[in-house]
PDB file of C-alpha atoms in Angstrom:
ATOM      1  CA  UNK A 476       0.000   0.000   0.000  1.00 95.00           C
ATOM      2  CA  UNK A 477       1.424   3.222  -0.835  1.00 97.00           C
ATOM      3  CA  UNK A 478       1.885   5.202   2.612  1.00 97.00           C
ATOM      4  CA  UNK A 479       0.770   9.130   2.739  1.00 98.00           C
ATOM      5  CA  UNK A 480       3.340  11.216   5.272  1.00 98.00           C
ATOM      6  CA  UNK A 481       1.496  14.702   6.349  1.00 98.00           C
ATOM      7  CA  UNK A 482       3.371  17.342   8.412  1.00 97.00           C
ATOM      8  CA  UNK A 483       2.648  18.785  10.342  1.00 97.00           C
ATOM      9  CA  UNK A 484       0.033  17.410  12.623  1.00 98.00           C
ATOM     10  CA  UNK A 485      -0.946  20.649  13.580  1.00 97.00           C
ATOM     11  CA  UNK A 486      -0.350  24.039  13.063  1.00 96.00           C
ATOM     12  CA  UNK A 487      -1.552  27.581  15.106  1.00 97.00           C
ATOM     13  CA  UNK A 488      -1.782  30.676  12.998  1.00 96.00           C
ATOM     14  CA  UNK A 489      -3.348  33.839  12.504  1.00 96.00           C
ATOM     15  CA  UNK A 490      -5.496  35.927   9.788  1.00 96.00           C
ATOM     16  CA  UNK A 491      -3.671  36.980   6.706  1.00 96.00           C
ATOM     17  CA  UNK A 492      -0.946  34.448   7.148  1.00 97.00           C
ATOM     18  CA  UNK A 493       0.877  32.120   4.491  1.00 97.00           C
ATOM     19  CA  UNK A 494       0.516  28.361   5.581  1.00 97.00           C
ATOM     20  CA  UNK A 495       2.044  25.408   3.924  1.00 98.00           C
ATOM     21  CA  UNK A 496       1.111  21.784   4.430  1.00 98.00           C
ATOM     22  CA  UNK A 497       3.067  19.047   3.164  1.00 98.00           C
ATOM     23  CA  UNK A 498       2.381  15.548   2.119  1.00 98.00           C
ATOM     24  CA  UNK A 499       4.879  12.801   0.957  1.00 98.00           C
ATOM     25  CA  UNK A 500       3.794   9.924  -0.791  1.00 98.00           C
ATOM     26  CA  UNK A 501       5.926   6.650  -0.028  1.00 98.00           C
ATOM     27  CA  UNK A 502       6.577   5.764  -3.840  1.00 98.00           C
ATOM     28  CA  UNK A 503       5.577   7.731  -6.814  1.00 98.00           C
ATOM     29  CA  UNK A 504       1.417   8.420  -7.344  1.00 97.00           C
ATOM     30  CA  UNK A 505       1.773  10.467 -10.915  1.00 97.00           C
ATOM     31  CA  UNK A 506       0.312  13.420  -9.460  1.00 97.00           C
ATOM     32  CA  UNK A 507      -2.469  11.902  -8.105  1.00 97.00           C
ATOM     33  CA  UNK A 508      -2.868  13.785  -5.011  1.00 97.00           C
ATOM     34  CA  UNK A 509      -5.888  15.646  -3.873  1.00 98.00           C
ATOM     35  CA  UNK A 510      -6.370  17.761  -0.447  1.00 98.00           C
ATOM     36  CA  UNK A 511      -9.656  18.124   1.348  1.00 98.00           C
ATOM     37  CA  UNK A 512     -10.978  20.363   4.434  1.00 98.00           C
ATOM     38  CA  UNK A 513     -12.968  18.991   7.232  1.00 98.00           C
ATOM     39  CA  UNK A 514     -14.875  21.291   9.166  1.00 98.00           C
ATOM     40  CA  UNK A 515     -15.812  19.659  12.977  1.00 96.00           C
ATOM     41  CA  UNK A 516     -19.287  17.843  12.152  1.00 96.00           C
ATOM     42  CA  UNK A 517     -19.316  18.054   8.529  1.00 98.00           C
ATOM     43  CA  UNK A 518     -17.970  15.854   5.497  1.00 98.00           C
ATOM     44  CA  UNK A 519     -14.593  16.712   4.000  1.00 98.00           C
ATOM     45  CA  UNK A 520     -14.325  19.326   1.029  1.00 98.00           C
ATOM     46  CA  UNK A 521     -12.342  18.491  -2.093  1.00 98.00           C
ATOM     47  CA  UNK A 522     -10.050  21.508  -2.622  1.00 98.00           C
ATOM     48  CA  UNK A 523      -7.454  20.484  -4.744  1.00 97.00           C
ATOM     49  CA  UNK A 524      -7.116  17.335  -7.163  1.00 97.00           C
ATOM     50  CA  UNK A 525      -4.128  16.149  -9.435  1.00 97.00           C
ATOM     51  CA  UNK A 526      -1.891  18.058  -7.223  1.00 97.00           C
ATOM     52  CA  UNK A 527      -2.218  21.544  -8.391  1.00 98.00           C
ATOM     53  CA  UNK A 528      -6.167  21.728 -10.081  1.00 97.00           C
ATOM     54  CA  UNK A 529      -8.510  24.215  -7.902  1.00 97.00           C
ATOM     55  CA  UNK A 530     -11.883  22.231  -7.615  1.00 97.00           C
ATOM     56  CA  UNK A 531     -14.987  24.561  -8.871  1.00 96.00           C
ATOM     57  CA  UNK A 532     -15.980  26.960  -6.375  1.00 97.00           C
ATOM     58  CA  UNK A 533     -12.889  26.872  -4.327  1.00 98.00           C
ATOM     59  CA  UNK A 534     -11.287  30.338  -3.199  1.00 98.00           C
ATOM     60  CA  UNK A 535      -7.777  31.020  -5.449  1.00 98.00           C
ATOM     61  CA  UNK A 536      -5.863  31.253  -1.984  1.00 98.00           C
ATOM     62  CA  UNK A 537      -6.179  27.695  -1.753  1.00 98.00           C
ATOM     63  CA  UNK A 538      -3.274  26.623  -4.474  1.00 98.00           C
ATOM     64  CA  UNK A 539      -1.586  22.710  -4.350  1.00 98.00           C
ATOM     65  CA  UNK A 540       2.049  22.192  -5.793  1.00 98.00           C
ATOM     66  CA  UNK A 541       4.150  18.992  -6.537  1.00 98.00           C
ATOM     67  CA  UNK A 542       7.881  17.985  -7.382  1.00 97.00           C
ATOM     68  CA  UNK A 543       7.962  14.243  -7.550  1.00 97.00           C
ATOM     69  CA  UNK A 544       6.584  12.291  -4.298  1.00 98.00           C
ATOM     70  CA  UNK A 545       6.302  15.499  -2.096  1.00 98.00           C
ATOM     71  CA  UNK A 546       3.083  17.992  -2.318  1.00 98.00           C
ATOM     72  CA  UNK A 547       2.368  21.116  -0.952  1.00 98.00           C
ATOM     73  CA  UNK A 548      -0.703  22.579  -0.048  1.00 98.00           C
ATOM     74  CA  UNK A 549      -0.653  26.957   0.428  1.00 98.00           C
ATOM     75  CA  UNK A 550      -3.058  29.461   1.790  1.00 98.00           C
ATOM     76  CA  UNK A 551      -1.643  32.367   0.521  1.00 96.00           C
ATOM     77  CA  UNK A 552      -3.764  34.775   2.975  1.00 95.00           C
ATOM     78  CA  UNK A 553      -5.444  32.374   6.066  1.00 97.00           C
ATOM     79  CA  UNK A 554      -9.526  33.754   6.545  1.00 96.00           C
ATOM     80  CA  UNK A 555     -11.412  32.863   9.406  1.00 95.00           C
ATOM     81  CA  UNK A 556     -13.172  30.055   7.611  1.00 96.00           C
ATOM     82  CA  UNK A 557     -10.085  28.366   6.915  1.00 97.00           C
ATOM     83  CA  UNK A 558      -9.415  27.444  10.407  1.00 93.00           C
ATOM     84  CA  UNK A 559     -10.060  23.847   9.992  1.00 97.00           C
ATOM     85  CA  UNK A 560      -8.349  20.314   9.547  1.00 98.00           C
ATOM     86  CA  UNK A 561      -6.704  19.239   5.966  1.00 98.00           C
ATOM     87  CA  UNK A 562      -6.028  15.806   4.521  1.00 98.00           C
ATOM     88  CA  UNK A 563      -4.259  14.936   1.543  1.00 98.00           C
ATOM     89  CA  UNK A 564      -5.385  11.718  -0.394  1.00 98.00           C
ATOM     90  CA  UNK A 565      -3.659   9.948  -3.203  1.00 98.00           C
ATOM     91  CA  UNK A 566      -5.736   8.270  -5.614  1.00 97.00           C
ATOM     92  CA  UNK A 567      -3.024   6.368  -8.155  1.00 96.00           C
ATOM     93  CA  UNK A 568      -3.631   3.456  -6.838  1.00 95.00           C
ATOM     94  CA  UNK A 569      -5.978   1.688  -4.297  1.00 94.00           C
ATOM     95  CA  UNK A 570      -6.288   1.718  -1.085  1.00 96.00           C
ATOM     96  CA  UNK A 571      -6.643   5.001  -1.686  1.00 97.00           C
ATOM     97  CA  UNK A 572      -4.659   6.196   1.142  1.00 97.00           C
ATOM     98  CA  UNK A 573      -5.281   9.735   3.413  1.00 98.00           C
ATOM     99  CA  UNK A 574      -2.050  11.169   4.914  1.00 98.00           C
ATOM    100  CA  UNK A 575      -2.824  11.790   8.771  1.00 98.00           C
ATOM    101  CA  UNK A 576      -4.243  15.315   8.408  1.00 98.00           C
ATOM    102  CA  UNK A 577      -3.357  18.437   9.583  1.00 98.00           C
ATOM    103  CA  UNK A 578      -5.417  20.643  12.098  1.00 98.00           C
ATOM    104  CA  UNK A 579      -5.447  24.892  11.483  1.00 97.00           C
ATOM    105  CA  UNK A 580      -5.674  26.260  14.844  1.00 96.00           C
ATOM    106  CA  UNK A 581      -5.874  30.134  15.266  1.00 88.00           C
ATOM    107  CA  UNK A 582      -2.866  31.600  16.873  1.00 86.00           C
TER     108      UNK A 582
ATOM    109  CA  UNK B1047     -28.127  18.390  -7.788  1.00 96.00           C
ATOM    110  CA  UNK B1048     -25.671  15.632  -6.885  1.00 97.00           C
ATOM    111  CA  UNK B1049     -26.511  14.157  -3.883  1.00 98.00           C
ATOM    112  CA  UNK B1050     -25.615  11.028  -1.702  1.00 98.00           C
ATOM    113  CA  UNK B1051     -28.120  10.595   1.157  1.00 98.00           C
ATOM    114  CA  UNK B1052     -26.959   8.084   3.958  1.00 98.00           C
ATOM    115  CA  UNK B1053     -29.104   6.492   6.290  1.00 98.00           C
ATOM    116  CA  UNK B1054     -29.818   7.755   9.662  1.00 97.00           C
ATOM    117  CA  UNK B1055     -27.715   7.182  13.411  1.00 98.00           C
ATOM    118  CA  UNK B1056     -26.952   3.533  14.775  1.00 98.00           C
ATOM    119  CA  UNK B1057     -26.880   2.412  18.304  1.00 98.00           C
ATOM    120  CA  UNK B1058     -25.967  -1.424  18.125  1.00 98.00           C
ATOM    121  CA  UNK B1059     -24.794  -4.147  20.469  1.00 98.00           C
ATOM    122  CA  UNK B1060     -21.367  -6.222  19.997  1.00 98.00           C
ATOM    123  CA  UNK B1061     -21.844  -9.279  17.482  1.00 98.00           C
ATOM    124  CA  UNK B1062     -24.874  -7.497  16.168  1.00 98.00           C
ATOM    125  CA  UNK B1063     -25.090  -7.177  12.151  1.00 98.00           C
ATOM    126  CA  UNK B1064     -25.711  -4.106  10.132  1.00 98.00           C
ATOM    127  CA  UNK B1065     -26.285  -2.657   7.276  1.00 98.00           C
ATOM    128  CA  UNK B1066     -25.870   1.177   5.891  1.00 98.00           C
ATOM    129  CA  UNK B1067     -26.744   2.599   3.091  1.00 98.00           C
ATOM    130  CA  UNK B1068     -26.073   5.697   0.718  1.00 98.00           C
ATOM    131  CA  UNK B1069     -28.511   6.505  -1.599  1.00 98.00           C
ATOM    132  CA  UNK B1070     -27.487   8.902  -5.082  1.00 98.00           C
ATOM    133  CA  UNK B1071     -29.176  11.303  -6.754  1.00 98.00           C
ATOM    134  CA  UNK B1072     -28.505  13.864  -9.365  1.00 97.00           C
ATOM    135  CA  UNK B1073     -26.587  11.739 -11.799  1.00 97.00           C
ATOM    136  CA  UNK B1074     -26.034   8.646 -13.785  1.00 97.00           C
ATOM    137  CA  UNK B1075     -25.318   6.222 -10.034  1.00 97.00           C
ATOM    138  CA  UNK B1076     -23.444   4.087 -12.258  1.00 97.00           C
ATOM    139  CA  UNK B1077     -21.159   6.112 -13.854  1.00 96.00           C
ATOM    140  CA  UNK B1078     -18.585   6.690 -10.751  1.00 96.00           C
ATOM    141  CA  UNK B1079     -17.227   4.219  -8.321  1.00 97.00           C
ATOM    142  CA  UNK B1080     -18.779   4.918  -4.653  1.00 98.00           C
ATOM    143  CA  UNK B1081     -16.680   4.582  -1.686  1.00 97.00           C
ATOM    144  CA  UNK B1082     -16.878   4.220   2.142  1.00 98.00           C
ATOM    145  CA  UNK B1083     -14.878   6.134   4.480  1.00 98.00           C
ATOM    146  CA  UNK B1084     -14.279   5.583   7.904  1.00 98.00           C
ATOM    147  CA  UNK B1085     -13.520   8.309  10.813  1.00 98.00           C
ATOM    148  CA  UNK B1086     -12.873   7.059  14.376  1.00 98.00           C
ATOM    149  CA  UNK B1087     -14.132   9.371  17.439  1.00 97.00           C
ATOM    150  CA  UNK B1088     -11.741  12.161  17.040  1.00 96.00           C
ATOM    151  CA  UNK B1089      -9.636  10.559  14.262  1.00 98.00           C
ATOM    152  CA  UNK B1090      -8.566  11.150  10.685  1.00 98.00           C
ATOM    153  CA  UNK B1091     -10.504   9.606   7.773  1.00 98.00           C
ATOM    154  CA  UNK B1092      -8.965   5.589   6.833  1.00 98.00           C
ATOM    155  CA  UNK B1093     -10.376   4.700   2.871  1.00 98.00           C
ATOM    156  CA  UNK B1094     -12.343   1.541   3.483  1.00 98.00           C
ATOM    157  CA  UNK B1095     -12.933   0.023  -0.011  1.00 97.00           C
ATOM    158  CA  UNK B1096     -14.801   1.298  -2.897  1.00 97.00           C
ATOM    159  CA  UNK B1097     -17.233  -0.387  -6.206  1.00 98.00           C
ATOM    160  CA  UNK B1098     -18.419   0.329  -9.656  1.00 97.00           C
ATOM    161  CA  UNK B1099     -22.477   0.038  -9.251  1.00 97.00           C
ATOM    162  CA  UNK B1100     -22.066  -0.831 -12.549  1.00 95.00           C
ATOM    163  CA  UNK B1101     -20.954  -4.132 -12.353  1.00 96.00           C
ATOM    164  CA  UNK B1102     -20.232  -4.429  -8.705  1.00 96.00           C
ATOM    165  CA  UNK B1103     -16.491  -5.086  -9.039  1.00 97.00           C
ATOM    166  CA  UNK B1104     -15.327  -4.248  -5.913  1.00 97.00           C
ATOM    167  CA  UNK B1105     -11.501  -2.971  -4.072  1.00 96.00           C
ATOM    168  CA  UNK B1106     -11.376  -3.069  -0.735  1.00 97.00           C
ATOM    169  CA  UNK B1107      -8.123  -1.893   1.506  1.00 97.00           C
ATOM    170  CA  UNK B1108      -6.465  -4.749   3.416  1.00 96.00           C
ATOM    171  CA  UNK B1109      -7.310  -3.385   6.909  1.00 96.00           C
ATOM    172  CA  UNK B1110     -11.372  -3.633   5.920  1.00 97.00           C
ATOM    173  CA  UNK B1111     -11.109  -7.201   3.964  1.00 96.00           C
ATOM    174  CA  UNK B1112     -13.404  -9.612   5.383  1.00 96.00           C
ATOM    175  CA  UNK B1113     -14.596  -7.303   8.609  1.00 97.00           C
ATOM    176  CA  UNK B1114     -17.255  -5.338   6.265  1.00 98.00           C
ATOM    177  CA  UNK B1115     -18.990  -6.007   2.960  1.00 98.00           C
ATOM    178  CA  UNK B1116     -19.561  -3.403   0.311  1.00 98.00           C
ATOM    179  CA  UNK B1117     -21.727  -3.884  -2.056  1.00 98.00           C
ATOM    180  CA  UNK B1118     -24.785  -1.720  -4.471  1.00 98.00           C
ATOM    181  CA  UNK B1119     -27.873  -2.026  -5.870  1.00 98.00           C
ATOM    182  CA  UNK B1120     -27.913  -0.009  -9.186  1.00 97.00           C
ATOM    183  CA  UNK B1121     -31.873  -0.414  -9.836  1.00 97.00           C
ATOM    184  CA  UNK B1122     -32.194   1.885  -6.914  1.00 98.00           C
ATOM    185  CA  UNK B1123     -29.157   3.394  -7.040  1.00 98.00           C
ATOM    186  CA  UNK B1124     -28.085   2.899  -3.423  1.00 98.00           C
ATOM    187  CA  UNK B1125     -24.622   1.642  -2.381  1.00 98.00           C
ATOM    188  CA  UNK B1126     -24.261  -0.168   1.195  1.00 98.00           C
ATOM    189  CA  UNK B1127     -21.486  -1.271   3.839  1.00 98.00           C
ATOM    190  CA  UNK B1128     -22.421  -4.236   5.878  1.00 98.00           C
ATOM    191  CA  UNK B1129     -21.068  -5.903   8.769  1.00 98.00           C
ATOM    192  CA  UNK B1130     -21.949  -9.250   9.853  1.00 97.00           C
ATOM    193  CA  UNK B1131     -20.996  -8.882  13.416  1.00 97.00           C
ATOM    194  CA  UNK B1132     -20.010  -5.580  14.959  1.00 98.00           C
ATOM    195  CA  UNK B1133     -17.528  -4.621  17.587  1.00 98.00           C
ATOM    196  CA  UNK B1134     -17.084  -1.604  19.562  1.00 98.00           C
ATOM    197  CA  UNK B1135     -14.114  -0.990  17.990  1.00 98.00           C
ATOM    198  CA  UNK B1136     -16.328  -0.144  14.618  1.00 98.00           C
ATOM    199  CA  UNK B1137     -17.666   3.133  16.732  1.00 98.00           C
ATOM    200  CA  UNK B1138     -17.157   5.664  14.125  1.00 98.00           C
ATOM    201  CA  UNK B1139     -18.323   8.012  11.542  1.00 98.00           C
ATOM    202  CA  UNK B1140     -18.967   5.920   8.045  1.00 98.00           C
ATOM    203  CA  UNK B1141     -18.920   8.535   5.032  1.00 98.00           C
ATOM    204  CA  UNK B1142     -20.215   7.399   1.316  1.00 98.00           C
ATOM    205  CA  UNK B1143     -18.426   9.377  -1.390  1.00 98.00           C
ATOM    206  CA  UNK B1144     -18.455   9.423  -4.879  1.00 97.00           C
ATOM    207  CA  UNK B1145     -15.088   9.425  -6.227  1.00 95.00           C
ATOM    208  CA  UNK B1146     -16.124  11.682  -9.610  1.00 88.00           C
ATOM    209  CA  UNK B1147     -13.616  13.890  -9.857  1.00 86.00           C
ATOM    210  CA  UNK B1148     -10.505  14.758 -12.155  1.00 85.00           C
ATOM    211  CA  UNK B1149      -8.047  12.082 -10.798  1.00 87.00           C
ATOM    212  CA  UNK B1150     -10.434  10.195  -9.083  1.00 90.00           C
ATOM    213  CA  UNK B1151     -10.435  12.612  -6.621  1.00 93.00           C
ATOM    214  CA  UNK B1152     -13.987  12.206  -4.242  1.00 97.00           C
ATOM    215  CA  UNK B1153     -15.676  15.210  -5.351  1.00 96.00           C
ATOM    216  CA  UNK B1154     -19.550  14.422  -3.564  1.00 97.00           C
ATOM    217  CA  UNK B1155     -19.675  12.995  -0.017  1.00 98.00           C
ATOM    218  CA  UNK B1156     -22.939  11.646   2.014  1.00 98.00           C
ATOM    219  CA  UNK B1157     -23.598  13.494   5.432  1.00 98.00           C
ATOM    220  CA  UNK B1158     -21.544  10.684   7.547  1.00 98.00           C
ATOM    221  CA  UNK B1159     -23.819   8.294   8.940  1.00 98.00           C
ATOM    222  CA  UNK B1160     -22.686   7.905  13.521  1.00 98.00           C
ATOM    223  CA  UNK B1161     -22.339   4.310  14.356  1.00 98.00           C
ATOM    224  CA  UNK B1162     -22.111   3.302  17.762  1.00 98.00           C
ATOM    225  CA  UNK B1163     -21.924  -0.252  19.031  1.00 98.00           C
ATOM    226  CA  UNK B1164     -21.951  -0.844  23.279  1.00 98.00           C
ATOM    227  CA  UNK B1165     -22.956  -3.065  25.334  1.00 96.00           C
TER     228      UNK B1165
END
C-alpha cells in the first residue's frame, strides 16, 4: 500500500498568514494527489485534485504544488473560515490512502 | 443536484449485524465508483474500499477485507457497507463518497452516517 506522510500534525496561525502543508507519498502516485478540508461535524471538502487543479468553487488562496513524491498545499492569505483540519489523499492506486491530516488552529 | 443521502444514526450491540446505506441522486449512479470512508471518534478519515455500481467489481483496503462487505444495488441506485458482526471498535463516523472527480479525486460525499456499538 502506498503510505501518505502529512506534516505537520498541527499548526496555530493567525489571519492573513501564508501556511504550507506538506504531504509525501511513499513511492511515486503520478500526481495523483488531492487535499480536502474537514470542518468539525461536517464531510470533508475536495479543494485540490491532481496536485495543483482548484476544484470549482474553491477560493484562489487555496493553491496545491508537486515535485515528484512530495506535495504542498498553500493558503496564501489564512480567513477565518479556513481554520479547519486538511487531509491529503492519493488516488493512483488503491487503497486510496489519506495522509494523517493536519489541524489549522488560530494563533 | 448531486446528492448522496446516507441512512440515519446507529446504536448497536457487539456481534450485532448491520447494514448502511447511501442513496445517489442527481446523476447517472453508475457512472462513478462509490466509496466508504471511515472516521474514528476524534480521528482522521482511513479509505475503506470502494465499487463500480455498474458491475459491482469491488476494491477493498487490506485493513477492511473480510470485517465489512460493500456492495450496491444499481436499480435503486443505493450503495451499502455491511457488517456481519459488529464490535465496539467499529464506533465511528462511516462517510459514502463518490469518487467523480478529475483524478479520481472524491468530489460528492454523504452526510456521515454515527455508528455506535456498546454493550
Amino acid at each position: 500500500d502506498i503510505q501518505m506522510t502529512q506534516s505537520p500534525s498541527s499548526l496555530s496561525a493567525s489571519v492573513g498568514d501564508r501556511v504550507t502543508i506538506t504531504c509525501r507519498a511513499s513511492q511515486n502516485i503520478n500526481n495523483y494527489l488531492n487535499w480536502y478540508q474537514q470542518k468539525p461535524g461536517k464531510a470533508p471538502n475536495l479543494l485540490i485534485y491532481a496536485a495543483s487543479s482548484l476544484q470549482s468553487g474553491v477560493p484562489s488562496r487555496f493553491s496545491g504544488s508537486a515535485s515528484g513524491t512530495d506535495f504542498t498545499l498553500t493558503i496564501s492569505s489564512l480567513q477565518p473560515e479556513d481554520f479547519a483540519t486538511y487531509y491529503c489523499q492519493q488516488s493512483y492506486s488503491p487503497p486510496y490512502t489519506f495522509g494523517q491530516g493536519t489541524n489549522l488552529e488560530i494563533k | 443536484e448531486v446528492q448522496l443521502v446516507q441512512s440515519g444514526v446507529e446504536v448497536k450491540k457487539p456481534g450485532e449485524s448491520l447494514e448502511i446505506s447511501c442513496k445517489g441522486s442527481g446523476y447517472s449512479f453508475t457512472t462513478y465508483w462509490i466509496g466508504w470512508v471511515r472516521q474514528l471518534p476524534g480521528k482522521g478519515l482511513e479509505w475503506m474500499g470502494i465499487i463500480n455500481p455498474g458491475d459491482s467489481d469491488t476494491r477493498y483496503n487490506s485493513s477492511f477485507q473480510g470485517q465489512v462487505i460493500i456492495s450496491a444495488d444499481k436499480s435503486i441506485s443505493t450503495a451499502y457497507l455491511h457488517w456481519t458482526s459488529l464490535k465496539a471498535s467499529d464506533t465511528a463516523i462511516y462517510y459514502c463518497a463518490r469518487q467523480g472527480g478529475g483524478s479520481v479525486s472524491i468530489d460528492y460525499w454523504g452526510q456521515g452516517t454515527l455508528v455506535t456499538v456498546s454493550s
